[in-house]
Coordinates of C-alpha atoms and ligand atoms in Angstrom, one line a residue:
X223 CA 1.7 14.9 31.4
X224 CA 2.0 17.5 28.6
X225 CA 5.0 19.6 28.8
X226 CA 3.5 22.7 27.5
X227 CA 4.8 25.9 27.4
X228 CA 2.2 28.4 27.1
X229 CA 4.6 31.4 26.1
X230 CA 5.9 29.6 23.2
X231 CA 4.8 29.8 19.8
X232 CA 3.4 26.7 17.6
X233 CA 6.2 26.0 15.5
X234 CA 8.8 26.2 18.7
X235 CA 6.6 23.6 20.5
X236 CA 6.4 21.6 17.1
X237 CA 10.0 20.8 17.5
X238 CA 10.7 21.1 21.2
X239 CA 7.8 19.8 23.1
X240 CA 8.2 16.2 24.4
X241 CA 11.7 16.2 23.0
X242 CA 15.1 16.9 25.1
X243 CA 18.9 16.0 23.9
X244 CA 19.3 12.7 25.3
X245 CA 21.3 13.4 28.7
X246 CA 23.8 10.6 28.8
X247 CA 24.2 10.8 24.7
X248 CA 24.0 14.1 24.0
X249 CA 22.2 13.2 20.7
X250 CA 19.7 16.0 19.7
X251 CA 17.4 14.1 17.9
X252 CA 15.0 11.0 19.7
X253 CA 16.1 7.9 20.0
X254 CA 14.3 5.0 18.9
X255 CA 14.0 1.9 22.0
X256 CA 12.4 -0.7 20.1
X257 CA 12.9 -2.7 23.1
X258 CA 9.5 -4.2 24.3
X259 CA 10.7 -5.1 27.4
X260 CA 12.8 -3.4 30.2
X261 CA 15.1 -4.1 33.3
X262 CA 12.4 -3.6 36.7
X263 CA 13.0 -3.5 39.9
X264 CA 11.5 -6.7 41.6
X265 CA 8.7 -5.0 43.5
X266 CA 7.0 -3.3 40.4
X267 CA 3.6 -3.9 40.4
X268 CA 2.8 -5.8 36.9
X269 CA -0.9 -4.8 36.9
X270 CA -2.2 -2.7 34.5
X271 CA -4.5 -1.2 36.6
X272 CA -1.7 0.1 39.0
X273 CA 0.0 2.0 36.4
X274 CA 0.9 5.8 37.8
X275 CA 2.8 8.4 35.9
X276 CA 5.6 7.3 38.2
X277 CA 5.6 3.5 36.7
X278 CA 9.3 2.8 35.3
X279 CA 9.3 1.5 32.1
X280 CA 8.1 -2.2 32.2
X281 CA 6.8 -3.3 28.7
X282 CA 6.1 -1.6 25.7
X283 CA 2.4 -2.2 25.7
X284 CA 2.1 -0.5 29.2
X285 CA 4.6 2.6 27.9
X286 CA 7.9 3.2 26.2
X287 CA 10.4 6.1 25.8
X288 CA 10.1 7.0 22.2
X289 CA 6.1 6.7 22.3
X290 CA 6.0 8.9 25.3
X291 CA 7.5 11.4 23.3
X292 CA 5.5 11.3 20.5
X293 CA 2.1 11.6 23.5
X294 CA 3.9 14.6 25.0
X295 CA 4.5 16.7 21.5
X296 CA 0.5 15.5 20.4
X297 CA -0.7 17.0 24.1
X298 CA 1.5 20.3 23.4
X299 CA 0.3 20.8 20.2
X300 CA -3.4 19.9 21.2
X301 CA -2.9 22.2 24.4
X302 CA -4.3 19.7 26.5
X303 CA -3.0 17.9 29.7
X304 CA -2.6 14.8 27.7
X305 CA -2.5 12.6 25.1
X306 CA -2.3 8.9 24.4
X307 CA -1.5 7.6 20.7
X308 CA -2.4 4.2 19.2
X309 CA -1.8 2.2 16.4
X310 CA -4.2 3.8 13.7
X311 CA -7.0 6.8 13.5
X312 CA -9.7 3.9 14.0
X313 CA -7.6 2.4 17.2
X314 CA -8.1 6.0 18.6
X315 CA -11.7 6.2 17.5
X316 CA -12.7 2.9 19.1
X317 CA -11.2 3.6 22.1
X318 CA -12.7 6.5 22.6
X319 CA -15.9 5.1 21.8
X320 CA -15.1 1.8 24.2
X321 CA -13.7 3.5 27.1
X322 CA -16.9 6.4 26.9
X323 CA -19.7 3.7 26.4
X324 CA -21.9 0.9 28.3
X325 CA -24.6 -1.0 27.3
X326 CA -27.8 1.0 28.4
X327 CA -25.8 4.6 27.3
X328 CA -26.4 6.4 24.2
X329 CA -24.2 8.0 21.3
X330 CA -25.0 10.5 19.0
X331 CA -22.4 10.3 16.5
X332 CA -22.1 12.6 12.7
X333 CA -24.0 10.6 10.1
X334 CA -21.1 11.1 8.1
X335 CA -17.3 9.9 9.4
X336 CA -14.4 8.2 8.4
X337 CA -15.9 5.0 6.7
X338 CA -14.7 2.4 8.9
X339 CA -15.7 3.9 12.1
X340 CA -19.3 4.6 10.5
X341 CA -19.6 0.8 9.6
X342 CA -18.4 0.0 12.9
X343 CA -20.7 2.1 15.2
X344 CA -23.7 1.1 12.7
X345 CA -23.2 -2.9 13.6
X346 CA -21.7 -3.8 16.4
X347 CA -22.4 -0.8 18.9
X348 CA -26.1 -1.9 19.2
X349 CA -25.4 -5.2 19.1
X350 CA -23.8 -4.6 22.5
X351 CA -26.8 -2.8 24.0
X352 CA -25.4 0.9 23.4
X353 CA -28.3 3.3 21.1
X354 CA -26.9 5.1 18.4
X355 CA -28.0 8.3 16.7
X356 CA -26.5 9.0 13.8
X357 CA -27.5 12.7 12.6
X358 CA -26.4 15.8 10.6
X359 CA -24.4 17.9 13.1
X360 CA -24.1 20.2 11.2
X361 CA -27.7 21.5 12.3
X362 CA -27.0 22.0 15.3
X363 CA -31.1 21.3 16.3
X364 CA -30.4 17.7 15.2
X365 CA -28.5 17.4 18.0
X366 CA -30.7 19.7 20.3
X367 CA -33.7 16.8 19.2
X368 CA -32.2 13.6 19.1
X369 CA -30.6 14.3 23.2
X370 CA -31.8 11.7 25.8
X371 CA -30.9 11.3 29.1
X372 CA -28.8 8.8 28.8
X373 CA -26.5 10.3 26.2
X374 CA -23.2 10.1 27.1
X375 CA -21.0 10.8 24.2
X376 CA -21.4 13.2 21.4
X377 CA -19.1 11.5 18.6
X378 CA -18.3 15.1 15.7
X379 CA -15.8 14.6 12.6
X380 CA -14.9 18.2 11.8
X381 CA -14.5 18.9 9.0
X382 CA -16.0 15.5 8.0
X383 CA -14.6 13.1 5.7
X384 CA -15.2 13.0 2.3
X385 CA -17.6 15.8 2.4
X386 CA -15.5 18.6 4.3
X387 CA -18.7 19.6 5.8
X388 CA -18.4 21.4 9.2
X389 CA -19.9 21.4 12.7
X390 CA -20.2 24.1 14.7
X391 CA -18.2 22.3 17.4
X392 CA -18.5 25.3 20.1
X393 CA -22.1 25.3 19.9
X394 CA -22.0 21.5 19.9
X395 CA -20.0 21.4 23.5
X396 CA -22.4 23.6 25.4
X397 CA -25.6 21.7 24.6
X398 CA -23.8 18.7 25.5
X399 CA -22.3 19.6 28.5
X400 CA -25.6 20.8 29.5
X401 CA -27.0 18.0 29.4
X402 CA -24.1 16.3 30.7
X403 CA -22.5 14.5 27.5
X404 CA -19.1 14.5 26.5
X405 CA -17.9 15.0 23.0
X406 CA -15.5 13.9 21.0
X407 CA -14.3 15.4 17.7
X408 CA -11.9 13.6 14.7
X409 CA -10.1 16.8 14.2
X410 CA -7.7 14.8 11.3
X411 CA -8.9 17.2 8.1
X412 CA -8.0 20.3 10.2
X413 CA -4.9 19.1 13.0
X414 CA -4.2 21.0 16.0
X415 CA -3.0 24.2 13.4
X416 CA -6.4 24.6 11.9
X417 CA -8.4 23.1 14.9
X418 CA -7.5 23.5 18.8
X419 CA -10.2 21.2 20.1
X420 CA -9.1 22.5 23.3
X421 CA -10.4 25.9 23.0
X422 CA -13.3 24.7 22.2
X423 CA -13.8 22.5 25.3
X424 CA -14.0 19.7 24.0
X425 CA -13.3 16.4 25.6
X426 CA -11.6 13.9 23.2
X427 CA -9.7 15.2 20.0
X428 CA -9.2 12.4 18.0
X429 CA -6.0 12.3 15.3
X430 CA -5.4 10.2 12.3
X431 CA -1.6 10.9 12.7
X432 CA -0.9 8.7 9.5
X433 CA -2.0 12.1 7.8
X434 CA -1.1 15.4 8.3
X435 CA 1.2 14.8 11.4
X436 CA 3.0 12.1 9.9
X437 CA 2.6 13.9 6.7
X438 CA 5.0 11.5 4.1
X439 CA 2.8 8.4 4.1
X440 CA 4.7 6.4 5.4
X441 CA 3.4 5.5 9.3
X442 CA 0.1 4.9 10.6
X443 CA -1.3 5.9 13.7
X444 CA -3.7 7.7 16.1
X445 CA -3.6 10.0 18.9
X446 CA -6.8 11.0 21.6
X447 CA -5.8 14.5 23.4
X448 CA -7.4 15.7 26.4
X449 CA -8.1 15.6 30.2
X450 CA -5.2 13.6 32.6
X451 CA -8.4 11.9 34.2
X452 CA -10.2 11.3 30.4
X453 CA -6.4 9.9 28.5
X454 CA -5.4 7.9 31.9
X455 CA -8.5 6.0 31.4
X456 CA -8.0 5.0 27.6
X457 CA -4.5 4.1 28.6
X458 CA -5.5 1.1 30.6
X459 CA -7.8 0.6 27.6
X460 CA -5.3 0.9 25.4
X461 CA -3.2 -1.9 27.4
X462 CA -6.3 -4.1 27.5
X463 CA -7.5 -3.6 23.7
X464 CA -3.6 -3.7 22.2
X465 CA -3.8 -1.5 19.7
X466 CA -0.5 -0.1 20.5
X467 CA 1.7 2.0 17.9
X468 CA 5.1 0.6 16.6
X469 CA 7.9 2.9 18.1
X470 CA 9.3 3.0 14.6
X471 CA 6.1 4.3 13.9
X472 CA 6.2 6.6 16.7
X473 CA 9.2 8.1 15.7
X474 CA 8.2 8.7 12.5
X475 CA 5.4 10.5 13.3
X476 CA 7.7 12.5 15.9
X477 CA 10.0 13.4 13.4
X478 CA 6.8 14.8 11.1
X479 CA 5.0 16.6 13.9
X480 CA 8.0 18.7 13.9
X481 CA 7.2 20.6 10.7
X482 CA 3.3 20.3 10.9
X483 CA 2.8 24.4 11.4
X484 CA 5.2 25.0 8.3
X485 CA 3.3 22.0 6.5
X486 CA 0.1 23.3 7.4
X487 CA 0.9 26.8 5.6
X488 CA 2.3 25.4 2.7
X489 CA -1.1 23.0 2.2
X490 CA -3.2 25.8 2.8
X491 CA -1.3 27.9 0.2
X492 CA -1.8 25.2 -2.2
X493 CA -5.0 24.1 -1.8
X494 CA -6.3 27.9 -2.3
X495 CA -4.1 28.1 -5.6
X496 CA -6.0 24.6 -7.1
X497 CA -9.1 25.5 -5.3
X498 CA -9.6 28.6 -7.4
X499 CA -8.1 27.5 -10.5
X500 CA -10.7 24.4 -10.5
X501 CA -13.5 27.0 -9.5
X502 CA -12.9 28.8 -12.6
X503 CA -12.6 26.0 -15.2
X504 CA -15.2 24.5 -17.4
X505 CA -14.8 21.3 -17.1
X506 CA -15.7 21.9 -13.3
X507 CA -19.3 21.6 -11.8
X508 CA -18.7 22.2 -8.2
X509 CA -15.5 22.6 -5.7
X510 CA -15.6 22.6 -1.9
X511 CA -13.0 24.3 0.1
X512 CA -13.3 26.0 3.6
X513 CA -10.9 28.8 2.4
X514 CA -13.1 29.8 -0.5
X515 CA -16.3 32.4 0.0
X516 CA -17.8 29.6 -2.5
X517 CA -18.0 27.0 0.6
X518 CA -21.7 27.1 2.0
X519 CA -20.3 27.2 5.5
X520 CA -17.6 29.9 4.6
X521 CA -18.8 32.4 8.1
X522 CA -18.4 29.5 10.1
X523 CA -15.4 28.0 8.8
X524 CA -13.6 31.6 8.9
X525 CA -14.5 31.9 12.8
X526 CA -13.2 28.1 13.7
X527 CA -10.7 27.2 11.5
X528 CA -7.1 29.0 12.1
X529 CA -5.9 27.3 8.9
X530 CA -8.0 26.2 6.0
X531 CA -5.6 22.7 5.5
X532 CA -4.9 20.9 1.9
X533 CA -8.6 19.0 1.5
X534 CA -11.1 20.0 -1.0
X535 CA -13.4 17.8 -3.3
X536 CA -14.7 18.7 -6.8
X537 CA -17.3 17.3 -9.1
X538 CA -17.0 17.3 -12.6
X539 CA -19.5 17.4 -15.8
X540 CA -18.4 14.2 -17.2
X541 CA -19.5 11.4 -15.3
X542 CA -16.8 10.8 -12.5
X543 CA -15.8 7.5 -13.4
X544 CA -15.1 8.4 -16.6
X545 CA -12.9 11.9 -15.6
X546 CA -11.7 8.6 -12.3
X547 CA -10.4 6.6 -15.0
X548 CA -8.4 9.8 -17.0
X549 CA -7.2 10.8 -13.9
X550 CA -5.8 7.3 -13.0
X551 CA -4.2 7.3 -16.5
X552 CA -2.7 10.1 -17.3
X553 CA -1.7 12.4 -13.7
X554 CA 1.7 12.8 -13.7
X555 CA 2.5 14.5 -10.2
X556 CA -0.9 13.6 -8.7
X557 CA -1.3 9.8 -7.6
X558 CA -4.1 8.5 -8.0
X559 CA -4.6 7.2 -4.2
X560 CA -7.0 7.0 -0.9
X561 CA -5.4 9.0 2.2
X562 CA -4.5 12.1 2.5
X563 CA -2.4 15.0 4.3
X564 CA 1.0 13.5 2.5
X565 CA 4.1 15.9 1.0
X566 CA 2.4 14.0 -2.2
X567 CA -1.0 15.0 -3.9
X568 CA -3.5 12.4 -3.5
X569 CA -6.7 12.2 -5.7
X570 CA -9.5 10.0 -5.7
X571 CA -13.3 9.1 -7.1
X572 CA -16.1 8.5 -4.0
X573 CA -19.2 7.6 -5.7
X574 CA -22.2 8.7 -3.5
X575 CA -24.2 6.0 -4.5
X576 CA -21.0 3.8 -3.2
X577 CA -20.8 5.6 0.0
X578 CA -24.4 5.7 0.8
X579 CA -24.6 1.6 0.7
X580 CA -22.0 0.8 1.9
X581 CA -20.6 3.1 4.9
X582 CA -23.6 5.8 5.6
X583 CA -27.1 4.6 6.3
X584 CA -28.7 7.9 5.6
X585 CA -32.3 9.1 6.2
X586 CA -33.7 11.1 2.8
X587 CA -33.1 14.2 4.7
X588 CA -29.8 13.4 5.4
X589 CA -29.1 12.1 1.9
X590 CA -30.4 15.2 1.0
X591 CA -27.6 17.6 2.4
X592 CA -25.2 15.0 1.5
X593 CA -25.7 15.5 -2.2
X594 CA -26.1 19.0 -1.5
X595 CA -22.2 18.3 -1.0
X596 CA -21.5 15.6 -3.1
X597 CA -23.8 15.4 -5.9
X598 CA -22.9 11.7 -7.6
X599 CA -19.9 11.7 -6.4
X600 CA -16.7 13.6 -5.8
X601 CA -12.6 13.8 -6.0
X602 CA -11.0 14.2 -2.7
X603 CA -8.0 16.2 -3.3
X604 CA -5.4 16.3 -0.6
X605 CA -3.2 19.1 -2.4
X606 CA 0.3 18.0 -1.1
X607 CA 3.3 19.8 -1.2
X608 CA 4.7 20.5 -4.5
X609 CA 4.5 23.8 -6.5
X610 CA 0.8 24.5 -6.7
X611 CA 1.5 25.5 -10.4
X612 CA 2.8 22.1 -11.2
X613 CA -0.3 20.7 -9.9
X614 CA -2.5 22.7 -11.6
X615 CA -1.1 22.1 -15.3
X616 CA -1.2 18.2 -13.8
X617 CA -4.6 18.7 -13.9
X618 CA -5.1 20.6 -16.9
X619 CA -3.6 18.3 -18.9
X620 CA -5.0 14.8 -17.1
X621 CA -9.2 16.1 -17.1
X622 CA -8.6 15.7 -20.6
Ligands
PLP894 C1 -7.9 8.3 7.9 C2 -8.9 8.8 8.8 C3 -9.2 8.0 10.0 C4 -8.6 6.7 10.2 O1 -7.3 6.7 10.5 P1 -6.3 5.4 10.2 O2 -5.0 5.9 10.7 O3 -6.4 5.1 8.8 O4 -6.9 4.3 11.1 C5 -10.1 8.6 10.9 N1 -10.7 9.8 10.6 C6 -10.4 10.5 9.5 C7 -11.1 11.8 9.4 C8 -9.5 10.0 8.6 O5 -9.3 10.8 7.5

């Protein structure tokens, strides 16, 4: 269960929540236990389905010290009564989705996500008897139309990877309670700073903590926030499917969550800086950011957001492989690199013709407001956290 203080400002529970010194120790900072197994007392029960928050420690799969941690900070910083992490962003999505969904149910999911858990819920969700709507959520009738009665998840990423298109997620939880859906939403562009899922009732907030909350590139993993009832559930999944995180990984991801509010700022900061420097040049056709008026969601992304985060895309009047292939070449600060929410600036090419065979199966309406995003194609920035003037004469000099 969360330890959540309710008095206490975000950057205080950043650093204190789920942590404590270590009482026999006296070491301030958490301890790693790598250990996967642990001394029990001969008349623990070694079922998962037995497992109570009173369970010692038994094996790492079931639960360990230093991942507990990391579930307590993620459920304070969410504001929820709980949280359970896993091994990736997609481990976390597909438990959600595995743990929510039976053959005969149905899913209406954003017909844009993350790319591997678009390609996933396209294949191999109907071929286990569960229906699958994939819409724009962002018109919020979309999802009004395509309800059934047997809808049982409503599946949001918000804002949505790569096209930082938002849904109007508190609009999205009372039609969907209504008709007695839950919903989940992959919060990982925003985090818990920009986005408390939480307020906004909704049921599963999904992390990629290999971005912003690890935030150096250098762990992956995923966390789901939200009810004791809901997260007890996709614990026993999580023994079952065995997508457990590293507690290495954990760790790392601890000692990152830490400075996530102070992060967050910075990003923000910085991505406002490039944002409005790209907006102004020549060379540039089109740049998306929630923090700029410019954004054709700007009223809606003002009243959800609480920070505006370090992702923004921008299309270019050369051809984007061309500007792909400066870019690669000649960035000095910039890498040229997938992922995002690093202390490093990440930029790459996504070719909408790419994306639109390969990951998102998209109606002509559909494919419609995706260009009305994307055009041909875009550069996802992920502004990191060096001096936004460095990155800007980066880019000044690299777009040739
Ligand atoms: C990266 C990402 C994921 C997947 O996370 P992994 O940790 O790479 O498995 C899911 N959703 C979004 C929005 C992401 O950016």
């Amino acid at each position: 269960m969360a330890d959540r203080q309710v008095d206490r400002g975000l950057s205080t529970t950043a650093i204190h929540a789920g942590e404590s010194p270590n009482p026999l120790t006296g070491a301030t900072a958490p301890d790693i236990v790598m250990s996967t197994t642990f001394t029990v007392d001969p008349e623990v029960s070694f079922s998962a389905e037995n497992i109570t928050d009173e369970t010692p420690y038994v094996y790492t799969r079931w639960g360990n010290p230093t991942i507990d941690q990391l579930e307590r900070k993620i459920a304070a910083l969410e504001a929820t009564e709980d949280a359970t992490v896993f091994a990736s962003g997609v481990a976390a999505a597909n438990a959600v989705l595995f743990s929510t969904l039976n053959a005969g149910d149905h899913l209406i999911m954003s017909d844009v996500t993350y790319a591997a858990v678009s390609e996933f819920t396209n294949e191999k969700l109907p071929q286990l008897g569960i229906e699958v709507s994939r819409v724009d959520t962002s018109d919020i009738q979309n999802i009004v139309d395509a309800l059934r009665p047997n809808t049982k998840l409503v599946y949001l990423e918000s804002p949505a990877n790569p096209l930082i298109r938002l849904t109007d997620v508190a609009a999205v939880t009372k039609i969907a309670h209504q008709a007695g859906a839950l919903v989940a939403v992959d919060s990982t562009f925003a985090t818990p700073i920009g986005f408390r899922g939480s307020s906004f009732d909704v049921d599963f907030v999904i992390q990629s903590l290999t971005k912003y909350i690890c935030g150096h590139g250098d762990a992956l993993g995923g966390s789901v926030a939200g009810s004791h009832a809901d997260i007890t559930r996709l614990r026993s999944a999580a023994i079952h499917n065995g997508g457990v995180i590293s507690p290495f990984n954990a760790w790392l991801i601890l000692r990152g969550a830490t400075t996530l509010p102070v992060r967050l700022k910075a990003h923000e900061a910085g991505a406002l800086a490039v944002s409005q420097w790209l907006e102004k040049d020549s060379r540039i056709k089109r740049v998306i950011y929630p923090g700029l008026p410019s954004h054709p969601q700007y009223e809606l992304a003002k009243r959800q957001l609480d920070n505006f985060s370090g992702m923004l895309t921008f299309q270019t009047v050369d051809p984007g492989p061309k500007v792909a292939r400066r870019l690669a070449d000649n960035l000095q600060v910039i890498h040229y690199a997938v992922s995002l929410g690093h202390q490093r600036s990440l930029v790459c090419w996504i070719g909408t013709d790419d994306m639109l065979q390969s990951s998102f199966h998209l109606t002509p309406k559909q494919e419609e407001s995706y260009r009305a995003y994307a055009g041909d194609g875009i550069f996802r920035l992920s502004v990191g956290l060096e001096d936004p003037e460095d990155l800007i004469a980066d880019l000044d000099n690299a777009l040739g």
